[in-house]
Short mmCIF file of C-alpha atoms and ligand atoms in Angstrom, two decimals:
data_model
loop_
_atom_site.label_atom_id
_atom_site.label_comp_id
_atom_site.label_asym_id
_atom_site.label_seq_id
_atom_site.Cartn_x
_atom_site.Cartn_y
_atom_site.Cartn_z
CA MET A 1 54.75 -4.10 -40.83
CA LYS A 2 56.47 -3.09 -43.54
CA THR A 3 55.59 -0.78 -46.70
CA GLU A 4 56.95 1.69 -49.08
CA VAL A 5 54.15 4.38 -48.26
CA ALA A 6 51.92 4.41 -45.11
CA ILE A 7 48.77 6.55 -46.16
CA ILE A 8 46.66 7.71 -42.85
CA GLY A 9 42.81 8.00 -43.94
CA SER A 10 40.78 6.51 -46.36
CA GLY A 11 39.08 9.32 -47.69
CA PRO A 12 39.19 9.68 -51.48
CA SER A 13 42.46 11.29 -50.92
CA GLY A 14 44.11 8.19 -49.48
CA LEU A 15 42.37 5.97 -50.98
CA LEU A 16 43.14 7.20 -54.76
CA LEU A 17 46.49 7.88 -53.79
CA GLY A 18 46.78 3.98 -52.84
CA GLN A 19 45.20 2.90 -56.05
CA LEU A 20 47.63 5.11 -58.46
CA LEU A 21 50.54 3.56 -56.50
CA HIS A 22 49.24 0.44 -56.98
CA SER A 23 49.16 1.08 -60.86
CA GLN A 24 52.97 1.11 -60.94
CA GLY A 25 53.68 -1.27 -58.23
CA ILE A 26 54.04 0.73 -55.28
CA ASP A 27 52.77 -1.00 -52.46
CA SER A 28 51.13 1.14 -49.28
CA ILE A 29 49.32 0.31 -46.36
CA ILE A 30 46.07 2.64 -45.08
CA LEU A 31 44.96 3.24 -41.68
CA GLU A 32 41.44 4.89 -40.97
CA ARG A 33 39.84 5.71 -37.64
CA VAL A 34 36.37 4.68 -38.54
CA SER A 35 34.62 1.93 -40.17
CA ALA A 36 34.40 1.94 -43.91
CA ASP A 37 30.34 2.14 -43.87
CA HIS A 38 30.89 5.82 -42.01
CA VAL A 39 33.60 6.82 -44.22
CA LEU A 40 30.73 6.11 -47.13
CA SER A 41 27.84 7.55 -44.87
CA ARG A 42 29.02 11.20 -45.48
CA ILE A 43 27.66 13.11 -48.11
CA ARG A 44 29.97 15.47 -49.53
CA ALA A 45 30.96 16.95 -52.92
CA GLY A 46 29.19 16.13 -56.28
CA VAL A 47 31.33 18.12 -58.98
CA ILE A 48 34.05 16.44 -60.67
CA GLU A 49 36.72 18.50 -62.62
CA GLU A 50 37.95 16.80 -65.90
CA GLY A 51 41.48 16.77 -64.60
CA PHE A 52 40.22 14.75 -61.58
CA ALA A 53 38.14 12.33 -64.18
CA SER A 54 41.41 11.70 -66.00
CA LEU A 55 43.24 10.87 -62.69
CA MET A 56 40.64 8.14 -62.05
CA LYS A 57 40.90 6.93 -65.18
CA GLU A 58 44.37 6.43 -65.07
CA ALA A 59 43.87 4.66 -61.69
CA GLY A 60 41.71 2.32 -63.93
CA ILE A 61 38.62 3.17 -61.59
CA ALA A 62 36.34 5.48 -63.81
CA ASP A 63 34.04 3.21 -65.41
CA ARG A 64 31.09 3.64 -63.06
CA MET A 65 31.51 7.43 -63.33
CA GLN A 66 31.68 7.42 -67.09
CA ALA A 67 28.36 5.37 -66.96
CA GLU A 68 26.63 6.82 -64.27
CA GLY A 69 28.09 10.06 -64.04
CA GLU A 70 26.42 13.36 -65.89
CA VAL A 71 28.35 15.67 -68.16
CA HIS A 72 27.39 18.95 -67.35
CA HIS A 73 28.21 21.80 -70.22
CA ALA A 74 26.76 24.59 -68.30
CA VAL A 75 26.04 25.62 -64.48
CA GLU A 76 23.43 28.41 -63.79
CA ILE A 77 23.93 31.41 -61.36
CA ALA A 78 20.14 32.85 -60.17
CA VAL A 79 19.78 36.68 -59.18
CA GLY A 80 16.62 37.33 -57.84
CA ASP A 81 14.24 35.97 -60.39
CA ASP A 82 16.85 36.44 -62.97
CA LEU A 83 18.80 33.13 -64.46
CA HIS A 84 22.01 33.30 -66.31
CA SER A 85 23.67 30.52 -67.57
CA ILE A 86 27.35 30.08 -67.51
CA ASP A 87 27.96 28.46 -71.02
CA LEU A 88 31.06 26.26 -69.46
CA PHE A 89 31.61 24.23 -72.46
CA ASP A 90 31.33 27.34 -75.34
CA LEU A 91 33.22 29.64 -72.80
CA THR A 92 36.69 27.05 -71.81
CA GLY A 93 36.80 25.63 -75.79
CA GLY A 94 34.93 22.68 -74.51
CA LYS A 95 35.73 21.65 -71.19
CA SER A 96 33.00 20.49 -68.64
CA VAL A 97 32.56 18.77 -65.46
CA THR A 98 31.04 15.75 -64.12
CA VAL A 99 28.25 15.25 -61.51
CA TYR A 100 29.22 12.19 -59.35
CA GLY A 101 29.14 11.61 -55.91
CA GLN A 102 31.91 11.87 -53.50
CA THR A 103 30.23 8.71 -51.82
CA GLU A 104 30.01 6.42 -55.68
CA ILE A 105 33.82 7.78 -55.99
CA THR A 106 34.64 6.44 -52.44
CA GLN A 107 32.98 3.55 -52.89
CA ASP A 108 34.82 2.89 -56.40
CA LEU A 109 38.12 3.17 -54.73
CA MET A 110 37.29 0.82 -51.75
CA LYS A 111 36.26 -1.84 -54.17
CA ALA A 112 39.23 -1.34 -56.45
CA ARG A 113 41.33 -1.46 -53.16
CA GLU A 114 40.38 -4.57 -52.06
CA ALA A 115 40.80 -6.48 -55.17
CA SER A 116 44.47 -4.99 -55.46
CA GLY A 117 45.13 -7.09 -52.34
CA ARG A 118 47.01 -4.37 -50.98
CA ARG A 119 46.24 -4.12 -46.82
CA SER A 120 44.17 -1.46 -45.52
CA PHE A 121 43.02 -1.23 -41.41
CA TYR A 122 39.65 0.36 -40.37
CA GLU A 123 38.30 1.38 -37.05
CA VAL A 124 42.07 1.82 -35.66
CA ALA A 125 43.17 4.01 -33.08
CA ASN A 126 45.96 6.12 -31.77
CA VAL A 127 47.63 6.64 -35.40
CA CYS A 128 50.82 8.51 -34.68
CA PRO A 129 53.71 9.32 -37.44
CA GLN A 130 57.04 9.25 -36.17
CA ASN A 131 60.16 9.76 -36.93
CA PHE A 132 59.72 11.63 -40.80
CA ASP A 133 62.43 14.00 -40.50
CA GLY A 134 64.95 11.27 -40.68
CA ASP A 135 65.18 8.45 -43.20
CA SER A 136 63.26 5.90 -41.34
CA PRO A 137 59.65 6.96 -40.38
CA PHE A 138 57.33 5.12 -39.14
CA VAL A 139 53.61 4.95 -38.21
CA THR A 140 52.26 3.39 -35.31
CA PHE A 141 48.56 2.56 -34.19
CA GLU A 142 46.72 0.29 -31.96
CA LYS A 143 43.50 -2.45 -33.68
CA ASP A 144 41.17 -4.24 -31.42
CA GLY A 145 43.82 -3.08 -28.52
CA GLU A 146 46.88 -4.39 -29.97
CA ALA A 147 49.65 -1.98 -30.65
CA HIS A 148 51.51 -2.11 -34.27
CA ARG A 149 54.30 -0.67 -36.10
CA ILE A 150 54.59 0.14 -39.71
CA ASP A 151 58.03 0.83 -41.18
CA CYS A 152 57.97 2.62 -44.30
CA ASP A 153 59.79 5.20 -46.96
CA TYR A 154 57.40 7.92 -46.79
CA ILE A 155 54.17 8.91 -45.07
CA ALA A 156 50.85 10.26 -46.73
CA GLY A 157 48.64 12.68 -44.23
CA CYS A 158 45.36 12.10 -46.03
CA ASP A 159 43.49 12.12 -43.02
CA GLY A 160 41.32 15.41 -43.17
CA PHE A 161 40.99 18.84 -41.61
CA HIS A 162 40.63 16.85 -37.53
CA GLY A 163 43.61 14.49 -38.79
CA VAL A 164 46.71 13.63 -36.65
CA SER A 165 49.41 14.60 -39.45
CA ARG A 166 49.30 18.05 -39.72
CA PRO A 167 49.57 18.30 -35.57
CA ALA A 168 52.64 15.59 -35.61
CA ILE A 169 54.60 18.51 -37.52
CA PRO A 170 56.77 20.63 -34.88
CA ASP A 171 55.94 23.85 -33.53
CA GLY A 172 57.12 26.75 -35.79
CA VAL A 173 57.52 24.69 -38.84
CA LEU A 174 54.11 25.46 -40.58
CA THR A 175 52.31 28.96 -41.02
CA GLU A 176 48.31 29.03 -41.07
CA TYR A 177 45.98 31.36 -43.14
CA GLU A 178 42.46 31.08 -42.06
CA ARG A 179 38.99 32.73 -42.76
CA VAL A 180 35.85 31.74 -41.09
CA TYR A 181 32.49 32.89 -42.25
CA PRO A 182 29.61 33.80 -40.04
CA PHE A 183 27.38 31.34 -41.60
CA GLY A 184 27.09 26.96 -42.63
CA TRP A 185 25.41 25.02 -45.32
CA LEU A 186 22.44 23.40 -44.13
CA GLY A 187 22.19 20.23 -46.84
CA LEU A 188 19.16 17.94 -47.49
CA LEU A 189 19.57 14.46 -49.99
CA ALA A 190 16.24 13.31 -51.46
CA ASP A 191 15.23 10.83 -54.01
CA THR A 192 13.03 13.41 -55.55
CA PRO A 193 13.73 14.24 -59.40
CA PRO A 194 16.22 17.28 -59.52
CA VAL A 195 14.45 20.78 -59.93
CA ASN A 196 16.28 21.69 -63.04
CA PHE A 197 19.26 19.76 -65.30
CA GLU A 198 22.24 22.31 -64.43
CA LEU A 199 23.09 23.04 -61.26
CA ILE A 200 21.27 26.53 -59.78
CA TYR A 201 23.81 28.54 -57.13
CA ILE A 202 21.16 31.28 -55.86
CA LYS A 203 21.65 34.52 -54.64
CA HIS A 204 18.81 35.66 -52.57
CA GLU A 205 18.45 38.17 -49.75
CA ARG A 206 17.10 35.31 -47.59
CA GLY A 207 20.44 33.74 -48.42
CA PHE A 208 22.25 31.88 -50.58
CA ALA A 209 20.89 28.42 -52.03
CA LEU A 210 22.17 25.51 -54.16
CA CYS A 211 20.03 23.33 -56.21
CA SER A 212 22.64 20.11 -57.21
CA LYS A 213 21.73 16.27 -57.70
CA ARG A 214 23.18 13.03 -57.66
CA SER A 215 21.47 11.75 -60.59
CA GLU A 216 17.82 12.10 -62.41
CA SER A 217 16.11 10.66 -59.37
CA ARG A 218 18.20 12.17 -56.56
CA SER A 219 18.51 15.57 -55.71
CA ARG A 220 20.66 17.52 -53.41
CA TYR A 221 19.86 20.88 -52.21
CA TYR A 222 21.61 23.30 -49.96
CA LEU A 223 20.59 26.51 -47.68
CA GLN A 224 22.88 29.21 -46.05
CA VAL A 225 21.90 29.25 -42.61
CA PRO A 226 23.77 31.44 -39.60
CA LEU A 227 25.96 30.16 -37.54
CA GLY A 228 24.79 28.31 -34.29
CA GLU A 229 21.75 27.07 -36.17
CA LYS A 230 20.92 23.30 -35.32
CA VAL A 231 19.65 20.59 -37.62
CA GLU A 232 17.15 19.48 -35.58
CA ASP A 233 15.46 22.59 -35.84
CA TRP A 234 14.90 22.22 -39.47
CA SER A 235 12.14 19.45 -40.29
CA ASP A 236 12.08 18.89 -43.71
CA ASP A 237 8.62 21.06 -44.55
CA ARG A 238 10.59 23.82 -43.00
CA PHE A 239 13.79 23.15 -45.29
CA TRP A 240 11.35 22.85 -48.60
CA GLU A 241 9.64 26.16 -47.37
CA GLU A 242 12.55 28.13 -47.29
CA LEU A 243 14.04 26.69 -50.29
CA LYS A 244 11.14 27.36 -52.56
CA ARG A 245 11.11 30.94 -50.87
CA ARG A 246 15.04 31.49 -52.52
CA LEU A 247 13.84 29.93 -55.75
CA PRO A 248 13.58 32.14 -59.18
CA SER A 249 9.69 31.70 -59.44
CA SER A 250 9.99 30.31 -62.99
CA VAL A 251 12.03 27.49 -61.19
CA ALA A 252 9.86 27.23 -58.01
CA ASP A 253 6.87 25.72 -59.73
CA ASN A 254 9.09 22.55 -60.62
CA LEU A 255 10.06 21.60 -57.48
CA VAL A 256 9.22 18.19 -56.04
CA THR A 257 9.45 17.80 -52.33
CA GLY A 258 9.75 14.49 -50.36
CA PRO A 259 11.27 12.75 -47.35
CA SER A 260 14.84 13.91 -46.58
CA LEU A 261 17.66 10.88 -46.86
CA GLU A 262 20.22 12.96 -44.73
CA LYS A 263 20.30 16.30 -43.45
CA SER A 264 23.44 18.09 -42.25
CA ILE A 265 25.05 21.46 -41.80
CA ALA A 266 28.57 22.01 -42.41
CA PRO A 267 30.27 25.56 -41.15
CA LEU A 268 32.23 27.40 -44.01
CA ARG A 269 36.11 28.06 -43.90
CA SER A 270 38.61 28.73 -45.53
CA PHE A 271 42.37 27.38 -44.27
CA VAL A 272 45.65 26.72 -45.82
CA VAL A 273 48.63 25.33 -44.23
CA GLU A 274 52.48 26.18 -45.48
CA PRO A 275 54.31 24.00 -46.42
CA MET A 276 52.66 21.07 -46.97
CA GLN A 277 55.30 18.61 -46.55
CA TYR A 278 58.03 18.07 -43.47
CA GLY A 279 61.07 15.32 -44.24
CA ARG A 280 59.27 12.61 -45.35
CA LEU A 281 55.66 13.15 -44.16
CA PHE A 282 53.33 14.96 -47.05
CA LEU A 283 49.83 16.60 -46.06
CA VAL A 284 47.46 15.84 -48.99
CA GLY A 285 43.98 17.19 -49.22
CA ASP A 286 41.84 18.56 -46.58
CA ALA A 287 44.80 17.87 -44.08
CA ALA A 288 46.33 20.69 -45.60
CA HIS A 289 43.69 22.89 -47.09
CA ILE A 290 39.62 23.59 -46.56
CA VAL A 291 37.67 25.31 -48.90
CA PRO A 292 33.93 26.74 -48.55
CA PRO A 293 32.05 24.48 -50.72
CA THR A 294 30.80 27.28 -53.19
CA GLY A 295 33.19 26.75 -56.23
CA ALA A 296 32.77 22.76 -55.72
CA LYS A 297 36.72 22.93 -55.01
CA GLY A 298 37.59 21.15 -51.88
CA LEU A 299 37.61 17.40 -53.36
CA ASN A 300 38.87 18.31 -56.61
CA LEU A 301 42.27 20.41 -54.82
CA ALA A 302 42.89 17.16 -53.00
CA ALA A 303 42.39 15.38 -56.41
CA SER A 304 45.38 17.77 -57.82
CA ASP A 305 47.63 17.06 -54.61
CA VAL A 306 47.54 12.99 -54.88
CA ALA A 307 48.48 13.69 -58.74
CA THR A 308 51.49 15.73 -57.46
CA LEU A 309 52.56 13.67 -54.91
CA TYR A 310 51.96 10.27 -57.07
CA ASN A 311 53.85 11.74 -60.15
CA ILE A 312 56.62 12.64 -57.49
CA LEU A 313 56.91 9.32 -55.71
CA LYS A 314 56.48 7.69 -59.20
CA ARG A 315 59.67 9.10 -60.41
CA VAL A 316 61.56 8.59 -57.16
CA TYR A 317 60.67 4.88 -57.23
CA GLN A 318 61.60 4.54 -60.94
CA ASP A 319 64.22 7.10 -61.86
CA ASN A 320 65.19 7.67 -57.99
CA ARG A 321 64.55 11.40 -58.53
CA THR A 322 64.72 12.17 -54.98
CA ASP A 323 65.08 15.62 -55.77
CA LEU A 324 61.64 16.15 -56.31
CA ILE A 325 60.38 15.61 -52.81
CA ASP A 326 61.34 19.01 -51.65
CA ARG A 327 59.25 20.58 -54.50
CA TYR A 328 55.67 18.85 -53.64
CA SER A 329 54.30 21.96 -51.49
CA GLU A 330 55.51 24.09 -53.84
CA ILE A 331 53.65 22.78 -56.66
CA CYS A 332 50.64 22.06 -54.83
CA LEU A 333 49.97 25.36 -53.55
CA ARG A 334 50.11 26.98 -56.24
CA ARG A 335 47.09 25.43 -57.71
CA VAL A 336 45.58 25.44 -53.87
CA TRP A 337 45.66 29.02 -53.50
CA ASN A 338 43.77 29.55 -56.76
CA GLY A 339 41.30 27.58 -55.71
CA VAL A 340 40.91 28.81 -52.46
CA ARG A 341 40.85 32.30 -53.98
CA PHE A 342 38.03 31.12 -56.28
CA SER A 343 36.11 29.64 -53.53
CA TRP A 344 36.52 32.68 -51.16
CA TRP A 345 34.92 35.01 -54.56
CA MET A 346 32.26 32.80 -54.88
CA THR A 347 31.71 32.54 -51.30
CA LYS A 348 31.99 36.27 -51.08
CA MET A 349 29.67 37.25 -54.03
CA LEU A 350 26.83 34.84 -53.45
CA HIS A 351 26.27 34.97 -49.75
CA HIS A 352 24.10 37.32 -47.49
CA PHE A 353 25.96 38.96 -45.14
CA ASP A 354 24.26 40.88 -42.49
CA GLU A 355 27.01 43.22 -41.29
CA ASP A 356 27.36 45.86 -43.89
CA LYS A 357 24.82 47.39 -46.14
CA PHE A 358 28.28 48.69 -48.14
CA GLU A 359 29.65 45.91 -48.94
CA ASP A 360 26.55 44.06 -49.60
CA ARG A 361 25.96 46.40 -52.71
CA VAL A 362 29.37 46.15 -53.88
CA ARG A 363 29.27 42.37 -54.12
CA ASP A 364 26.12 42.45 -55.92
CA SER A 365 27.93 45.03 -58.47
CA GLU A 366 30.61 42.69 -58.60
CA LEU A 367 28.39 39.94 -59.71
CA ASP A 368 26.34 41.98 -62.28
CA PHE A 369 29.81 42.75 -63.89
CA PHE A 370 31.25 38.99 -64.03
CA LEU A 371 27.42 38.02 -65.33
CA ALA A 372 27.23 40.95 -67.94
CA ASP A 373 29.16 39.56 -70.64
CA GLU A 374 30.96 37.07 -72.18
CA ASN A 375 34.60 37.73 -71.51
CA ARG A 376 33.71 38.45 -68.28
CA ARG A 377 31.78 34.95 -67.71
CA ARG A 378 34.73 32.78 -69.09
CA ILE A 379 37.07 34.27 -66.09
CA LEU A 380 34.26 32.58 -63.91
CA ALA A 381 33.80 29.75 -66.21
CA GLU A 382 37.74 28.87 -66.50
CA GLN A 383 38.20 28.75 -62.95
CA TYR A 384 34.79 26.37 -62.02
CA VAL A 385 35.79 23.63 -64.75
CA GLY A 386 39.27 23.58 -63.25
CA LEU A 387 43.00 24.84 -64.01
CA PRO A 388 45.39 22.41 -65.40
CA TYR A 389 47.61 20.45 -63.40
CA GLU A 390 50.77 21.44 -63.47
CA PRO A 391 53.79 18.95 -64.46
CA VAL A 392 56.00 17.53 -62.07
CA GLU A 393 59.68 17.58 -63.83
P1 RFL B 1 38.22 13.42 -46.03
O1 RFL B 1 37.05 13.05 -46.72
O2 RFL B 1 38.16 14.25 -44.78
O3 RFL B 1 38.98 12.06 -45.50
C1 RFL B 1 39.83 11.98 -44.19
C2 RFL B 1 39.90 10.59 -43.79
O4 RFL B 1 41.14 10.43 -42.66
C3 RFL B 1 39.78 10.04 -41.24
N1 RFL B 1 41.05 10.05 -40.34
C4 RFL B 1 42.08 9.32 -39.53
N2 RFL B 1 42.37 8.01 -39.89
C5 RFL B 1 43.24 7.77 -38.94
N3 RFL B 1 43.61 8.44 -38.52
C6 RFL B 1 43.26 9.14 -37.66
N4 RFL B 1 43.69 10.37 -36.42
C7 RFL B 1 42.41 9.89 -38.50
N5 RFL B 1 41.69 11.63 -38.51
C8 RFL B 1 40.87 11.22 -39.51
C9 RFL B 1 38.89 10.46 -41.68
O5 RFL B 1 37.92 9.33 -40.89
C10 RFL B 1 38.68 10.02 -43.00
O6 RFL B 1 38.04 9.35 -43.64
O7 RFL B 1 39.58 13.95 -46.60
P2 RFL B 1 40.43 13.78 -48.21
O8 RFL B 1 40.21 12.65 -48.55
O9 RFL B 1 41.24 14.69 -48.08
O10 RFL B 1 38.93 14.42 -49.00
C11 RFL B 1 38.60 15.75 -49.13
C12 RFL B 1 37.20 16.06 -49.71
O11 RFL B 1 36.02 15.14 -48.59
C13 RFL B 1 36.63 17.57 -49.31
O12 RFL B 1 37.57 18.36 -49.71
C14 RFL B 1 35.49 17.60 -49.71
O13 RFL B 1 34.09 16.91 -49.56
C15 RFL B 1 34.93 18.87 -50.07
N6 RFL B 1 33.60 19.10 -50.85
C16 RFL B 1 33.62 19.32 -52.33
N7 RFL B 1 34.70 19.20 -52.93
C17 RFL B 1 34.14 19.24 -54.29
O14 RFL B 1 35.35 19.31 -54.85
N8 RFL B 1 33.23 19.90 -54.62
C18 RFL B 1 31.60 19.81 -54.08
O15 RFL B 1 31.24 20.01 -54.79
C19 RFL B 1 32.25 19.60 -52.63
N9 RFL B 1 30.97 19.97 -51.97
C20 RFL B 1 32.39 19.46 -50.02
C21 RFL B 1 31.32 19.82 -50.56
C22 RFL B 1 32.33 19.17 -48.36
C23 RFL B 1 31.24 19.26 -47.80
N10 RFL B 1 31.18 19.09 -46.39
C24 RFL B 1 30.42 18.43 -45.49
C25 RFL B 1 32.67 20.07 -45.95
C26 RFL B 1 29.95 20.03 -49.75
C27 RFL B 1 29.73 19.69 -48.43
C28 RFL B 1 28.56 20.17 -48.19
C1 PHB B 2 27.05 18.78 -53.98
O1 PHB B 2 26.00 18.29 -55.22
O2 PHB B 2 27.15 18.80 -52.90
C2 PHB B 2 27.70 20.26 -54.17
C3 PHB B 2 27.96 20.73 -55.74
C4 PHB B 2 28.12 22.11 -55.72
C5 PHB B 2 28.99 22.73 -55.16
C6 PHB B 2 28.87 21.92 -53.41
C7 PHB B 2 28.17 21.06 -53.52
O3 PHB B 2 29.58 24.05 -55.30
#
């Protein structure tokens, strides 16, 4: 088989890149290890920055997001019983975020991929990017026990944190930066009306909690839990009870409980690899970096990587600007490190760390400081709505 760009991974990064390339008449083949249904069963992100929303419009797949997604002009932070509203819209001169689930985005992208007629292979094994340090890269894989090879111009490694693209880069090329946090998030999805219109990030002595949503009738809640906690030990009743204890009392009375549709635990980690490219192989999204979900940045950083790679490849194919190829990593990493720092900062300020009482007090004071006046809240708001994308020139 032959294509222009071989894309490994059919998560939001791979699908969005494929769709944007298609809009410019550039061909791609997508290879995915699991089934499409399995990809859609992962309940993940919910907050979309304006830059990402614009990219969806550019790819021609924003109709459902615009009709069903909720535009949010504010976000709330609770400290014990005190609720502080961060007015994103006013503080940033008119910016907002959209609440629309990653599952919905992925579904919209899969539908568009099918309509485009471009090739995708699901449930493939032994995917192996090769020869990407030369001019003729190729990818080998197996489907139903049969071996295949795709010859291509470029390979996009959109295969997440546990993928094969990053480990395929020779030893000694990449530098890894990592921080593992001593807790995880237990998430619960339920068809119950959300406890509040705006999202609430809660700092509480029993641990962090987050009230999020997918729609007016579907809630998504998270609880900070110690590492090693098992999801089987958390009945729905135990989850709701614990959440209620962490909610400010003015909010707790509005909590509607119900059976969970999904419950899972995600460990929290910050991870960045530099550079994000080697020869004709590019690492995109979670394949190159992971952030703790506290800043709602993971999917949004994946989208800005996709924007950068798409704009580079567009210029390569349309204007023969092959000089731009080497700039991918450098352009992405500036925005990535900003998101990594913001996510680390929010995680640190809002979670309960057991080990050091002094640092706990310092973190309390830091949050008080940033909530105290408008100029300081603006610093938080500008980063939450997302920094602008860097142009490719
Ligand atoms: P994905 O989504 O992990 O997709 C990678 C795909 O590659 C496939 N794959 C392979 N395919 C072929 N061969 C192989 N060898 C392969 N190995 C892997 C995988 O099966 C998969 O389908 O990476 P991508 O596309 O880069 O997207 C990244 C996002 O999924 C991630 O950053 C976000 O979900 C992070 N995140 C959030 N981000 C936000 O911007 N806002 C949020 O509100 C937000 N909330 C969250 C989150 C992540 C969470 N978890 C569970 C980690 C909340 C949670 C709880
Ligand atoms: C979510 O709705 O899943 C969500 C929202 C905000 C975050 C993380 C996750 O910061």
